[in-house]
């Protein structure tokens, strides 16, 4: 088995602030993802990466940057936090084909 | 556009069954997955189907009809601990050439005593 660790669990930022969320996985998976989960809405894909140093934009990439520093880690940066940014950000990983995706427990972002 | 729809809420009674519906309209289809998400927890993979028909996995079964863009997750012999949100996700090929999942908004199942 493996685990996906997201840090921090809770993040409070100020409007306009640059914020970074981190994710580590020990599954040795190739593909990693960042999703945003808003109350009452489905998970929406922000960025994904199919290998180290690769980055692919999802439907919600505007306002975010990402970095796949090594195979096991994938970080997400909110470039300028907005009050409507408040949501849970979920990191996930899968072996290339994506039929089973494993998720972390999420980082809950609050913008004040 | 691409869409995956699920009812927001569903209630059922302990010891009976619940059917969580999912309809989708996507350009391309390469399978549908179901995930369970408890409050404050990570979504957990339950099932993946790509062929039409019923896939029986014991407590959870999944049905798929590709021609109707429809799937359901069937939970039998419900327990209180089955209360959770159930997410449907359709696997499609992105313009980048890699697979992506398009998620529905989830159905919150409440199992009552």
JSON list of C-alpha atoms in Angstrom, two decimals, chain A residues 35 37 40-43 45 48 50 56 90 97-101 103-105, chain B residues 33 35 37 41-43 45 48 87 91 94 96 98-101 103-105:
[
{"chain": "A", "resi": 35, "resn": "UNK", "atom": "CA", "xyz": [-8.27, 18.96, -7.99]},
{"chain": "A", "resi": 37, "resn": "UNK", "atom": "CA", "xyz": [-13.57, 20.60, -4.56]},
{"chain": "A", "resi": 40, "resn": "UNK", "atom": "CA", "xyz": [-22.03, 21.10, -4.02]},
{"chain": "A", "resi": 41, "resn": "UNK", "atom": "CA", "xyz": [-19.76, 20.84, -7.04]},
{"chain": "A", "resi": 42, "resn": "UNK", "atom": "CA", "xyz": [-17.76, 18.05, -8.57]},
{"chain": "A", "resi": 43, "resn": "UNK", "atom": "CA", "xyz": [-13.99, 17.80, -8.41]},
{"chain": "A", "resi": 45, "resn": "UNK", "atom": "CA", "xyz": [-8.98, 19.48, -12.41]},
{"chain": "A", "resi": 48, "resn": "UNK", "atom": "CA", "xyz": [-1.79, 17.30, -13.70]},
{"chain": "A", "resi": 50, "resn": "UNK", "atom": "CA", "xyz": [2.35, 12.55, -16.21]},
{"chain": "A", "resi": 56, "resn": "UNK", "atom": "CA", "xyz": [-0.50, 19.82, -18.10]},
{"chain": "A", "resi": 90, "resn": "UNK", "atom": "CA", "xyz": [-7.21, 17.44, -3.32]},
{"chain": "A", "resi": 97, "resn": "UNK", "atom": "CA", "xyz": [-3.64, 4.51, -17.18]},
{"chain": "A", "resi": 98, "resn": "UNK", "atom": "CA", "xyz": [-5.78, 6.34, -14.62]},
{"chain": "A", "resi": 99, "resn": "UNK", "atom": "CA", "xyz": [-8.38, 3.62, -14.00]},
{"chain": "A", "resi": 100, "resn": "UNK", "atom": "CA", "xyz": [-7.85, 3.88, -10.24]},
{"chain": "A", "resi": 101, "resn": "UNK", "atom": "CA", "xyz": [-6.88, 7.18, -8.68]},
{"chain": "A", "resi": 103, "resn": "UNK", "atom": "CA", "xyz": [-6.44, 10.75, -3.21]},
{"chain": "A", "resi": 104, "resn": "UNK", "atom": "CA", "xyz": [-4.96, 12.63, -0.32]},
{"chain": "A", "resi": 105, "resn": "UNK", "atom": "CA", "xyz": [-7.17, 13.99, 2.46]},
{"chain": "B", "resi": 33, "resn": "UNK", "atom": "CA", "xyz": [-15.50, 5.02, -11.94]},
{"chain": "B", "resi": 35, "resn": "UNK", "atom": "CA", "xyz": [-15.66, 6.78, -5.47]},
{"chain": "B", "resi": 37, "resn": "UNK", "atom": "CA", "xyz": [-16.01, 10.09, 0.15]},
{"chain": "B", "resi": 41, "resn": "UNK", "atom": "CA", "xyz": [-11.81, 12.25, 4.16]},
{"chain": "B", "resi": 42, "resn": "UNK", "atom": "CA", "xyz": [-10.20, 11.43, 0.83]},
{"chain": "B", "resi": 43, "resn": "UNK", "atom": "CA", "xyz": [-12.33, 9.92, -1.94]},
{"chain": "B", "resi": 45, "resn": "UNK", "atom": "CA", "xyz": [-12.02, 4.12, -5.28]},
{"chain": "B", "resi": 48, "resn": "UNK", "atom": "CA", "xyz": [-14.45, 0.91, -12.60]},
{"chain": "B", "resi": 87, "resn": "UNK", "atom": "CA", "xyz": [-18.83, 10.39, -6.76]},
{"chain": "B", "resi": 91, "resn": "UNK", "atom": "CA", "xyz": [-12.71, 8.79, -18.13]},
{"chain": "B", "resi": 94, "resn": "UNK", "atom": "CA", "xyz": [-7.84, 14.95, -23.16]},
{"chain": "B", "resi": 96, "resn": "UNK", "atom": "CA", "xyz": [-2.99, 16.48, -24.50]},
{"chain": "B", "resi": 98, "resn": "UNK", "atom": "CA", "xyz": [-3.62, 11.62, -21.72]},
{"chain": "B", "resi": 99, "resn": "UNK", "atom": "CA", "xyz": [-6.65, 10.35, -19.83]},
{"chain": "B", "resi": 100, "resn": "UNK", "atom": "CA", "xyz": [-8.67, 12.63, -17.61]},
{"chain": "B", "resi": 101, "resn": "UNK", "atom": "CA", "xyz": [-11.54, 12.06, -15.20]},
{"chain": "B", "resi": 103, "resn": "UNK", "atom": "CA", "xyz": [-16.40, 14.14, -11.96]},
{"chain": "B", "resi": 104, "resn": "UNK", "atom": "CA", "xyz": [-20.02, 14.60, -11.04]},
{"chain": "B", "resi": 105, "resn": "UNK", "atom": "CA", "xyz": [-20.87, 16.71, -8.00]}
]
